[in-house]
PDB file of C-alpha atoms and ligand atoms in Angstrom:
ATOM      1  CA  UNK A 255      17.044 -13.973  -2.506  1.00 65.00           C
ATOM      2  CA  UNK A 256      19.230 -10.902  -3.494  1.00 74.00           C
ATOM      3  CA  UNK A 257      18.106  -7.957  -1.479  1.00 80.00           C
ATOM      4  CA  UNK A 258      16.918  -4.594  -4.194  1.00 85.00           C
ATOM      5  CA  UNK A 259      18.195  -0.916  -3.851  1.00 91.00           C
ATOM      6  CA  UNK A 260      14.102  -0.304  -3.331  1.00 95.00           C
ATOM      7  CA  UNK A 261      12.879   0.577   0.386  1.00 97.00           C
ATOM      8  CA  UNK A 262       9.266  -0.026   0.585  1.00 98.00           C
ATOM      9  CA  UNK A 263       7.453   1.903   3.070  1.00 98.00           C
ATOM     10  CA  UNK A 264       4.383  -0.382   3.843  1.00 99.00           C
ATOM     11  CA  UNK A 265       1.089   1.357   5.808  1.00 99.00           C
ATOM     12  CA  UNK A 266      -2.030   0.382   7.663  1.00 98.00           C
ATOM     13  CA  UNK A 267      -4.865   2.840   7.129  1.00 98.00           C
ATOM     14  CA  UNK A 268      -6.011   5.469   9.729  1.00 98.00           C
ATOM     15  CA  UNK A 269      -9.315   3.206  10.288  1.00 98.00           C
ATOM     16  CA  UNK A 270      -8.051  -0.001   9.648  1.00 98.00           C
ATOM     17  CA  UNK A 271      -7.274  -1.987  12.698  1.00 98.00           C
ATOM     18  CA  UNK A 272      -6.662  -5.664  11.038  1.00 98.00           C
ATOM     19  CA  UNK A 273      -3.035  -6.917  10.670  1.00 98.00           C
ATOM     20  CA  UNK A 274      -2.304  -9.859   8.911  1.00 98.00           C
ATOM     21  CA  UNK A 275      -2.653  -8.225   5.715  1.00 98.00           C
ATOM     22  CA  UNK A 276       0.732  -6.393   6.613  1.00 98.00           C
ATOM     23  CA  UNK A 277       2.439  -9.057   8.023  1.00 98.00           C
ATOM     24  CA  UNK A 278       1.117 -11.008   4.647  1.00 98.00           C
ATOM     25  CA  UNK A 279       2.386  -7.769   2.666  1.00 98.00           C
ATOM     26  CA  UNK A 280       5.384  -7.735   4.083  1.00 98.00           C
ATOM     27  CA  UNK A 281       6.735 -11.046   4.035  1.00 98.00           C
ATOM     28  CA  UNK A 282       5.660 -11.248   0.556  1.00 98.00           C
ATOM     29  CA  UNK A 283       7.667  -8.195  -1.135  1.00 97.00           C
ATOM     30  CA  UNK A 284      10.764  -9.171   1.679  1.00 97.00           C
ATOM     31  CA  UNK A 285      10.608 -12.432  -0.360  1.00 96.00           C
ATOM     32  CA  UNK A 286      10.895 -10.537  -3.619  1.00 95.00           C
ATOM     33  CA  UNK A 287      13.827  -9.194  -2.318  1.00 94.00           C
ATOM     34  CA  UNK A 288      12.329  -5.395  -1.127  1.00 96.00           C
ATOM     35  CA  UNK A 289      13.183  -4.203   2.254  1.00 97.00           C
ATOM     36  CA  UNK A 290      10.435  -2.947   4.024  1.00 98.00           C
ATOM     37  CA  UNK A 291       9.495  -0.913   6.638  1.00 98.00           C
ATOM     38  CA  UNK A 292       5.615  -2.154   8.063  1.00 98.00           C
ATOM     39  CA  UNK A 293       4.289   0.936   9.879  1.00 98.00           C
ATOM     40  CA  UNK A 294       1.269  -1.378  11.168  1.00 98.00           C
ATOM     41  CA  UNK A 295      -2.288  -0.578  11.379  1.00 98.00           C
ATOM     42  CA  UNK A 296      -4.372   2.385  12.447  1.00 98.00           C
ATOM     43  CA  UNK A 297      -1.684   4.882  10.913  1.00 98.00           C
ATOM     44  CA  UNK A 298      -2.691   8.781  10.657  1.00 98.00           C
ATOM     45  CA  UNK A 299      -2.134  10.536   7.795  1.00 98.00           C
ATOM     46  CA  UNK A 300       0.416  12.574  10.064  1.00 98.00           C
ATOM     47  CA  UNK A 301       1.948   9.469  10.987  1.00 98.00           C
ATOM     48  CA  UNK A 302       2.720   8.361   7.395  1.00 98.00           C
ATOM     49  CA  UNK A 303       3.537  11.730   6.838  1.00 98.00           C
ATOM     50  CA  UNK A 304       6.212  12.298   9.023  1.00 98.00           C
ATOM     51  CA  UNK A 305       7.520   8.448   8.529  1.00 98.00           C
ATOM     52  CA  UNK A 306       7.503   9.191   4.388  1.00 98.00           C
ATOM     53  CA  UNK A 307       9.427  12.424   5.008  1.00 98.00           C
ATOM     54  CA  UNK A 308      11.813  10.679   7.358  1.00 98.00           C
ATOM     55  CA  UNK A 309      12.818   7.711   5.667  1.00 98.00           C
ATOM     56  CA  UNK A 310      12.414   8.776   2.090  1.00 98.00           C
ATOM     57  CA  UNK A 311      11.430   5.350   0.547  1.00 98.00           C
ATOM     58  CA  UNK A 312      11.252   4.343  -3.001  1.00 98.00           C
ATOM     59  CA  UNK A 313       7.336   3.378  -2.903  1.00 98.00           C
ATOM     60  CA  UNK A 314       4.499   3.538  -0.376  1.00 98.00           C
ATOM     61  CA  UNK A 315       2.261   0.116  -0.306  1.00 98.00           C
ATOM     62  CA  UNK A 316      -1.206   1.318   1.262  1.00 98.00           C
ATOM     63  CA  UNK A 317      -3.117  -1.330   2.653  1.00 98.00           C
ATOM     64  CA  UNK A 318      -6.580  -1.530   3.696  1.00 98.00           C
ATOM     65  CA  UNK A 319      -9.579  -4.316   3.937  1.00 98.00           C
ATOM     66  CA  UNK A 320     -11.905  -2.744   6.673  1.00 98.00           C
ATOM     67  CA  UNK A 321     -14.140  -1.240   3.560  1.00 96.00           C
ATOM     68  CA  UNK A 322     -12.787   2.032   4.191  1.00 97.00           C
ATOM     69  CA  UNK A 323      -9.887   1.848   2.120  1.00 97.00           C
ATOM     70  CA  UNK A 324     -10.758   4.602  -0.916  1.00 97.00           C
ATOM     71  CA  UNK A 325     -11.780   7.345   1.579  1.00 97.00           C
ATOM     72  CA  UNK A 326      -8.438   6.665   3.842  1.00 98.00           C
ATOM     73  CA  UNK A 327      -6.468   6.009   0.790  1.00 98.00           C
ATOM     74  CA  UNK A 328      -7.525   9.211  -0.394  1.00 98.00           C
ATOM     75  CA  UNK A 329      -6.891  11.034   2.582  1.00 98.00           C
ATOM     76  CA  UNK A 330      -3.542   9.380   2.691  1.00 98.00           C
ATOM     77  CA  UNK A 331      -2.164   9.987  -0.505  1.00 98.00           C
ATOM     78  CA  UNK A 332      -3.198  13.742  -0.461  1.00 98.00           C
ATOM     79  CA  UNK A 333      -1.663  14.088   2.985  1.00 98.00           C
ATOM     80  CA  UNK A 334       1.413  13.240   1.261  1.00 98.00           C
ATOM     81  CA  UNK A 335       1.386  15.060  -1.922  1.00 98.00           C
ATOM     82  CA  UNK A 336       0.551  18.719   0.511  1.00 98.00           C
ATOM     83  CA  UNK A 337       3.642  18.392   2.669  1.00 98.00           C
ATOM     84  CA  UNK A 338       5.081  17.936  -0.661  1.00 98.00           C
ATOM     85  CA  UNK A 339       6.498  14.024  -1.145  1.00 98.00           C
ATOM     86  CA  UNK A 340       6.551  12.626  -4.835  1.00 97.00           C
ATOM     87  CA  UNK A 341       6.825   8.974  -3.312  1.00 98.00           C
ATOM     88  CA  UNK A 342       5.019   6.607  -5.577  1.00 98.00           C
ATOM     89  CA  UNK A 343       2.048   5.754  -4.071  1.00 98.00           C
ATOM     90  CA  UNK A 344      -0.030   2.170  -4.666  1.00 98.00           C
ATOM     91  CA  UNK A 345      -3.241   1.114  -2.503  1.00 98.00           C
ATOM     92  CA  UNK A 346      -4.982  -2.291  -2.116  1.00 97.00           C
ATOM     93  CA  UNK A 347      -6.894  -4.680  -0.819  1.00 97.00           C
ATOM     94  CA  UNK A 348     -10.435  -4.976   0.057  1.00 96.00           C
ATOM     95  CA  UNK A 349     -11.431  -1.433  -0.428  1.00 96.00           C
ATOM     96  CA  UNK A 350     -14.853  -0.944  -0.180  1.00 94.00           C
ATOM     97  CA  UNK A 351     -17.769  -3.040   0.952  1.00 92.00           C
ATOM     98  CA  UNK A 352     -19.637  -3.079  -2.202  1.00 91.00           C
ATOM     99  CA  UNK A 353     -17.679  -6.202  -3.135  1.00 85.00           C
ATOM    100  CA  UNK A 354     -16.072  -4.920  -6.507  1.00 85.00           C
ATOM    101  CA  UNK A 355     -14.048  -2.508  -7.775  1.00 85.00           C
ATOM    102  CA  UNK A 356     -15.750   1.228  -7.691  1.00 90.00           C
ATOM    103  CA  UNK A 357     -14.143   2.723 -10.999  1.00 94.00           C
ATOM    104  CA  UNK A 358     -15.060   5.862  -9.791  1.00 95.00           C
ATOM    105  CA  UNK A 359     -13.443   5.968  -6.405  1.00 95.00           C
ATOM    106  CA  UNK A 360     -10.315   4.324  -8.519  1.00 96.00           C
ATOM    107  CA  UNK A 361      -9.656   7.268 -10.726  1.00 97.00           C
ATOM    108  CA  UNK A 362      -9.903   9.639  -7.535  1.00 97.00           C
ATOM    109  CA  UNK A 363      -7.211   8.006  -6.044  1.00 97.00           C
ATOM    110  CA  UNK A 364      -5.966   7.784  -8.966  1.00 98.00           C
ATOM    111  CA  UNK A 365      -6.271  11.904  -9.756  1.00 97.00           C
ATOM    112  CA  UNK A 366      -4.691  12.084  -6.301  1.00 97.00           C
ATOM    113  CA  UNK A 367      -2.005  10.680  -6.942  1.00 96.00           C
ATOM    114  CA  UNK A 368      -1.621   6.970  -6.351  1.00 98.00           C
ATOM    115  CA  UNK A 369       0.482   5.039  -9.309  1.00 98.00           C
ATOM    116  CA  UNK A 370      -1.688   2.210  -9.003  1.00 98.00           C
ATOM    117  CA  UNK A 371      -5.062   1.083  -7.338  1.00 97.00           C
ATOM    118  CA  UNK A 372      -5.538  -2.765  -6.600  1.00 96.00           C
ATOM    119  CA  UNK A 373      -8.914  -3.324  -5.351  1.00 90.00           C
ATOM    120  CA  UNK A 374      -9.132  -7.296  -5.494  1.00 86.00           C
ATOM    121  CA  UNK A 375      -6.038  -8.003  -3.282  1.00 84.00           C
ATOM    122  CA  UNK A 376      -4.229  -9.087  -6.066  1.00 92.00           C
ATOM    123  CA  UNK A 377      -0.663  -9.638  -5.058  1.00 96.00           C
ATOM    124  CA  UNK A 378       0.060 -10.852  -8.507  1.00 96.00           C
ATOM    125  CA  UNK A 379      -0.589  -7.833 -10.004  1.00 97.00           C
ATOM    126  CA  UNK A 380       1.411  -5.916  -7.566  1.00 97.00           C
ATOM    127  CA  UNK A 381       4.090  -8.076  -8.274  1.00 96.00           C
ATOM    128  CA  UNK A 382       3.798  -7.317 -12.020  1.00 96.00           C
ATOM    129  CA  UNK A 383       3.536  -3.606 -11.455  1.00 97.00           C
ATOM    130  CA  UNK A 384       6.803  -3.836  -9.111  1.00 97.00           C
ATOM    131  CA  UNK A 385       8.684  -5.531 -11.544  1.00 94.00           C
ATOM    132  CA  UNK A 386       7.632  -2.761 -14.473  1.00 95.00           C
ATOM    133  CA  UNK A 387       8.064   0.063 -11.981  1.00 95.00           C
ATOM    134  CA  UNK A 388      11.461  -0.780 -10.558  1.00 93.00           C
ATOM    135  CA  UNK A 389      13.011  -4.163 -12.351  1.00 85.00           C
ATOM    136  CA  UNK A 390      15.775  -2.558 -13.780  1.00 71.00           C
ATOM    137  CA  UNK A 391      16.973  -1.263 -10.703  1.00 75.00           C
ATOM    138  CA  UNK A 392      20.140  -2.535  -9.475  1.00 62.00           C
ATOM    139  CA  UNK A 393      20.568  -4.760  -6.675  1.00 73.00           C
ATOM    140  CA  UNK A 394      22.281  -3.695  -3.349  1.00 64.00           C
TER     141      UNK A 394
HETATM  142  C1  LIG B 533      -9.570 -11.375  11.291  1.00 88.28           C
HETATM  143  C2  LIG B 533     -10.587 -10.320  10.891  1.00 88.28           C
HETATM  144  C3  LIG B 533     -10.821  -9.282  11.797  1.00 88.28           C
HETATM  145  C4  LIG B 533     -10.089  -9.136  13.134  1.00 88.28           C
HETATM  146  C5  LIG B 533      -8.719  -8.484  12.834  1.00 88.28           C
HETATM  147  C6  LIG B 533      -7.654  -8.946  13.825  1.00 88.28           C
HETATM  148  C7  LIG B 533      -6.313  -8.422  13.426  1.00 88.28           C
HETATM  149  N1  LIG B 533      -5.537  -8.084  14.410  1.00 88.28           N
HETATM  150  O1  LIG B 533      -5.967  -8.323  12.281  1.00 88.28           O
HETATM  151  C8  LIG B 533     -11.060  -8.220  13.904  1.00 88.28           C
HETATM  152  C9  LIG B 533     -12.058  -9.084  14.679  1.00 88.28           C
HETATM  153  C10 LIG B 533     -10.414  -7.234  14.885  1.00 88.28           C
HETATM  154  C11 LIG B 533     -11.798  -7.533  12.774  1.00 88.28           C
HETATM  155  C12 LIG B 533     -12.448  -6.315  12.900  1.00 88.28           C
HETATM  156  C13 LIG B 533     -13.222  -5.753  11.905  1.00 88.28           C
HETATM  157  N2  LIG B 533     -13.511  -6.284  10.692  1.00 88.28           N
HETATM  158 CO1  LIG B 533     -12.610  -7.840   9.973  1.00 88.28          CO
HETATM  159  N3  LIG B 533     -12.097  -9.463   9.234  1.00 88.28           N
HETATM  160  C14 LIG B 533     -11.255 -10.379   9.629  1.00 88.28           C
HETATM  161  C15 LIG B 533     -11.229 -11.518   8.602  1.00 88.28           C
HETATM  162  C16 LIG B 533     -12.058 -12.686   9.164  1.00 88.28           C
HETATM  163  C17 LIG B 533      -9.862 -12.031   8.220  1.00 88.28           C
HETATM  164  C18 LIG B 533      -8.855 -10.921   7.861  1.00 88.28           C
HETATM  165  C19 LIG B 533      -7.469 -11.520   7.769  1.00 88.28           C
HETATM  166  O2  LIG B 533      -6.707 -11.502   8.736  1.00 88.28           O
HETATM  167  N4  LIG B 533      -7.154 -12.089   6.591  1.00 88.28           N
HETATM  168  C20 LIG B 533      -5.836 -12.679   6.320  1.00 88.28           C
HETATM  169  C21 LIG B 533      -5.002 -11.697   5.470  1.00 88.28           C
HETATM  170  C22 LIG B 533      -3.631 -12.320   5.213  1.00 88.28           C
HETATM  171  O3  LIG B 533      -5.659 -11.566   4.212  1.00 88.28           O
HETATM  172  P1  LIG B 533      -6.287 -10.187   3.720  1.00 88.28           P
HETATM  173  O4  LIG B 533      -6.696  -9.381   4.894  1.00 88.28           O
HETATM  174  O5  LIG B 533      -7.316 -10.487   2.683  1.00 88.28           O
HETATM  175  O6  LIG B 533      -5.048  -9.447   3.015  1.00 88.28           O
HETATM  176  C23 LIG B 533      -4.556  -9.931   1.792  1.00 88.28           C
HETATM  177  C24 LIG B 533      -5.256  -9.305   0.569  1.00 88.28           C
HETATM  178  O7  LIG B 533      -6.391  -8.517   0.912  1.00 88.28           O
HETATM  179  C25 LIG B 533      -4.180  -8.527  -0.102  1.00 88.28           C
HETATM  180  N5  LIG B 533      -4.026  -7.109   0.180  1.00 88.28           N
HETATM  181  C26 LIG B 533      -4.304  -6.414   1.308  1.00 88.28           C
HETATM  182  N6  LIG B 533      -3.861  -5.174   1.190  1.00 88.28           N
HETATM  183  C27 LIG B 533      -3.282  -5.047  -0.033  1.00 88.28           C
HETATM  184  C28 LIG B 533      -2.631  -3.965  -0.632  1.00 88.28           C
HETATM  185  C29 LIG B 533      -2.104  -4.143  -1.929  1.00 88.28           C
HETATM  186  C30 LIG B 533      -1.382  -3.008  -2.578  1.00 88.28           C
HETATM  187  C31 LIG B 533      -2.275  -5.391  -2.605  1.00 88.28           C
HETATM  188  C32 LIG B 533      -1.765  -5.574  -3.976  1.00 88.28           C
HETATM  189  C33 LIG B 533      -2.896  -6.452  -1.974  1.00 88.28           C
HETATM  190  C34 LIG B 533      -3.383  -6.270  -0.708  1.00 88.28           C
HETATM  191  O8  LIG B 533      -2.970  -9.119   0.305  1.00 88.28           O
HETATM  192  C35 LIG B 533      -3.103  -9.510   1.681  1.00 88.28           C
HETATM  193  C36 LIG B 533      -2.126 -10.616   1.972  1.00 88.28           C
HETATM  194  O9  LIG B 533      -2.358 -11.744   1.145  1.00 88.28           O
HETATM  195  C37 LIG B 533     -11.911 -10.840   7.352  1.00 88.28           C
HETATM  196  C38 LIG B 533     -12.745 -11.769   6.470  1.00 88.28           C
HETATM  197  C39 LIG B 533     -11.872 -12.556   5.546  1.00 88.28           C
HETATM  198  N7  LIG B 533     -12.073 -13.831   5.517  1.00 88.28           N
HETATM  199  O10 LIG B 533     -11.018 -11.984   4.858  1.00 88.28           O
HETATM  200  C40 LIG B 533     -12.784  -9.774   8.010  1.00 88.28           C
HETATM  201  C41 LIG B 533     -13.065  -8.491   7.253  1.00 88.28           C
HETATM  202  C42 LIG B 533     -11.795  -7.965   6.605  1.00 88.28           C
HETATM  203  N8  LIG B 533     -13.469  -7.598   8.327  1.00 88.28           N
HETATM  204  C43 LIG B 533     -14.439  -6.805   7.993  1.00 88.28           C
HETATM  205  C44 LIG B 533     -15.033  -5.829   8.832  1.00 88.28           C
HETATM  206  C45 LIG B 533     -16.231  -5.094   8.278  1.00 88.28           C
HETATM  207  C46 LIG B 533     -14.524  -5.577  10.104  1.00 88.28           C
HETATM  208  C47 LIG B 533     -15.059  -4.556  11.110  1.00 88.28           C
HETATM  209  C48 LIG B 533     -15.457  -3.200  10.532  1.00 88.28           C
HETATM  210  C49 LIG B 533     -16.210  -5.245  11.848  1.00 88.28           C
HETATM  211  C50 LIG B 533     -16.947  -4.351  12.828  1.00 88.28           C
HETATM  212  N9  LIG B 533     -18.168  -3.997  12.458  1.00 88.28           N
HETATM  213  O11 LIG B 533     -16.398  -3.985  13.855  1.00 88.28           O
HETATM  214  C51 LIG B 533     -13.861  -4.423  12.066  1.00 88.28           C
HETATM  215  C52 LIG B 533     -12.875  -3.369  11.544  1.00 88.28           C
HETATM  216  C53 LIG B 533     -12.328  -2.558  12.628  1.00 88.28           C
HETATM  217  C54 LIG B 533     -11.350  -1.534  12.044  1.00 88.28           C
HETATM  218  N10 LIG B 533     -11.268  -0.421  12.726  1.00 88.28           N
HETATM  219  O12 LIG B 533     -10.710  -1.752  11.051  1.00 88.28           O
HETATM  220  C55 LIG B 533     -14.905  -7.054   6.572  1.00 88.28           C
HETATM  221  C56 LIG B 533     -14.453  -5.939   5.604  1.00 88.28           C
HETATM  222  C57 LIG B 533     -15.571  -5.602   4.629  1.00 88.28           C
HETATM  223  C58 LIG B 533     -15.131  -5.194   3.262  1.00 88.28           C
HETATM  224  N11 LIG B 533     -13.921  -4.776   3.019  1.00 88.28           N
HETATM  225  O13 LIG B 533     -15.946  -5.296   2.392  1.00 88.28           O
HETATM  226  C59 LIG B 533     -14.309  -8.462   6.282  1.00 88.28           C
HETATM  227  C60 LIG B 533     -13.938  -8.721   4.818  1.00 88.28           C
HETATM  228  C61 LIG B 533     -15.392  -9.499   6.741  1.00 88.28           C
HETATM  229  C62 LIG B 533     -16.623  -9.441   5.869  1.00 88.28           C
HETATM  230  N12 LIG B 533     -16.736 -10.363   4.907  1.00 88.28           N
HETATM  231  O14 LIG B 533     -17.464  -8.623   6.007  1.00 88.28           O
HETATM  232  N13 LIG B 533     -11.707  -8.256  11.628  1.00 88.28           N
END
């Protein structure tokens, strides 16, 4: 697999203690050739913060399947836009507990921010939205 000039930063959310959905997350987009950074679970907004601001990556991947995943995505995306980082932003997973996509939480993450919002785990459409949002990007 050639390795892409995109550095992924990948996140846990501040409530969200599970793990295998990184390590899943992560050895997925490493296998589509993006190097990644996995800051693990339970990650404050202050945290991701200071990590975003340090390492300046190319995209933030938000994770999340406790249920709590549109108020901490919220919460993590606007932490990020008020100290000021532009970093693409996408959140997924399991994201509430209702089951289904909440269209209206969506479009507030959305409004905040975030490039893209997959709430049914779908890796397949992340890996669509990757290849639209940074395809033609060369390859280290
Ligand atoms: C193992 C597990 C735990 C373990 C976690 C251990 C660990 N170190 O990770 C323990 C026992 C600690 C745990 C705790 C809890 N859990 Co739990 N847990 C699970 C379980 C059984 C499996 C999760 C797992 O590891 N899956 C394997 C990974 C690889 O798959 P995944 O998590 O689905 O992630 C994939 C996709 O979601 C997707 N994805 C994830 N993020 C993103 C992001 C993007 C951008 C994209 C595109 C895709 C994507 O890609 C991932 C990789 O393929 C699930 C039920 C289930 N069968 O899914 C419940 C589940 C996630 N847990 C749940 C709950 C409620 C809890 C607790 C709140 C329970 C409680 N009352 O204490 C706590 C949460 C504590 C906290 N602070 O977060 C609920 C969440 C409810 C919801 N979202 O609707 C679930 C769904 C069980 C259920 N059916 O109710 N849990």
């Amino acid at each position: 697999m050639r390795r892409r000039n995109v550095n992924i930063l990948l996140t846990g959310t501040a409530s969200d203690s599970h793990t295998w959905n990184l390590v899943c997350l992560q050895l997925f987009l490493e296998e589509l050739g993006y190097p990644v950074r996995n800051l693990g679970p339970c990650v404050t907004d202050e945290l991701l913060t200071a990590a975003c601001a340090a390492d300046r990556p190319d995209l933030v991947v938000v994770s999340s399947v406790n249920g709590h995943g549109y108020r901490d995505g919220l919460g993590a995306v606007r932490a990020l836009r008020g100290a000021g980082l532009r970093t693409p932003v996408v959140v997924g997973g399991k994201l509430s507990t209702a089951g289904r996509p909440d269209p209206v939480q969506r479009g507030r993450l959305l409004d905040a921010g975030c490039a893209a919002v997959f709430d049914d785990g779908d890796t397949g459409a992340l890996r669509a939205w990757l290849d639209t949002a940074f395809g033609r990007r060369a390859v280290a």
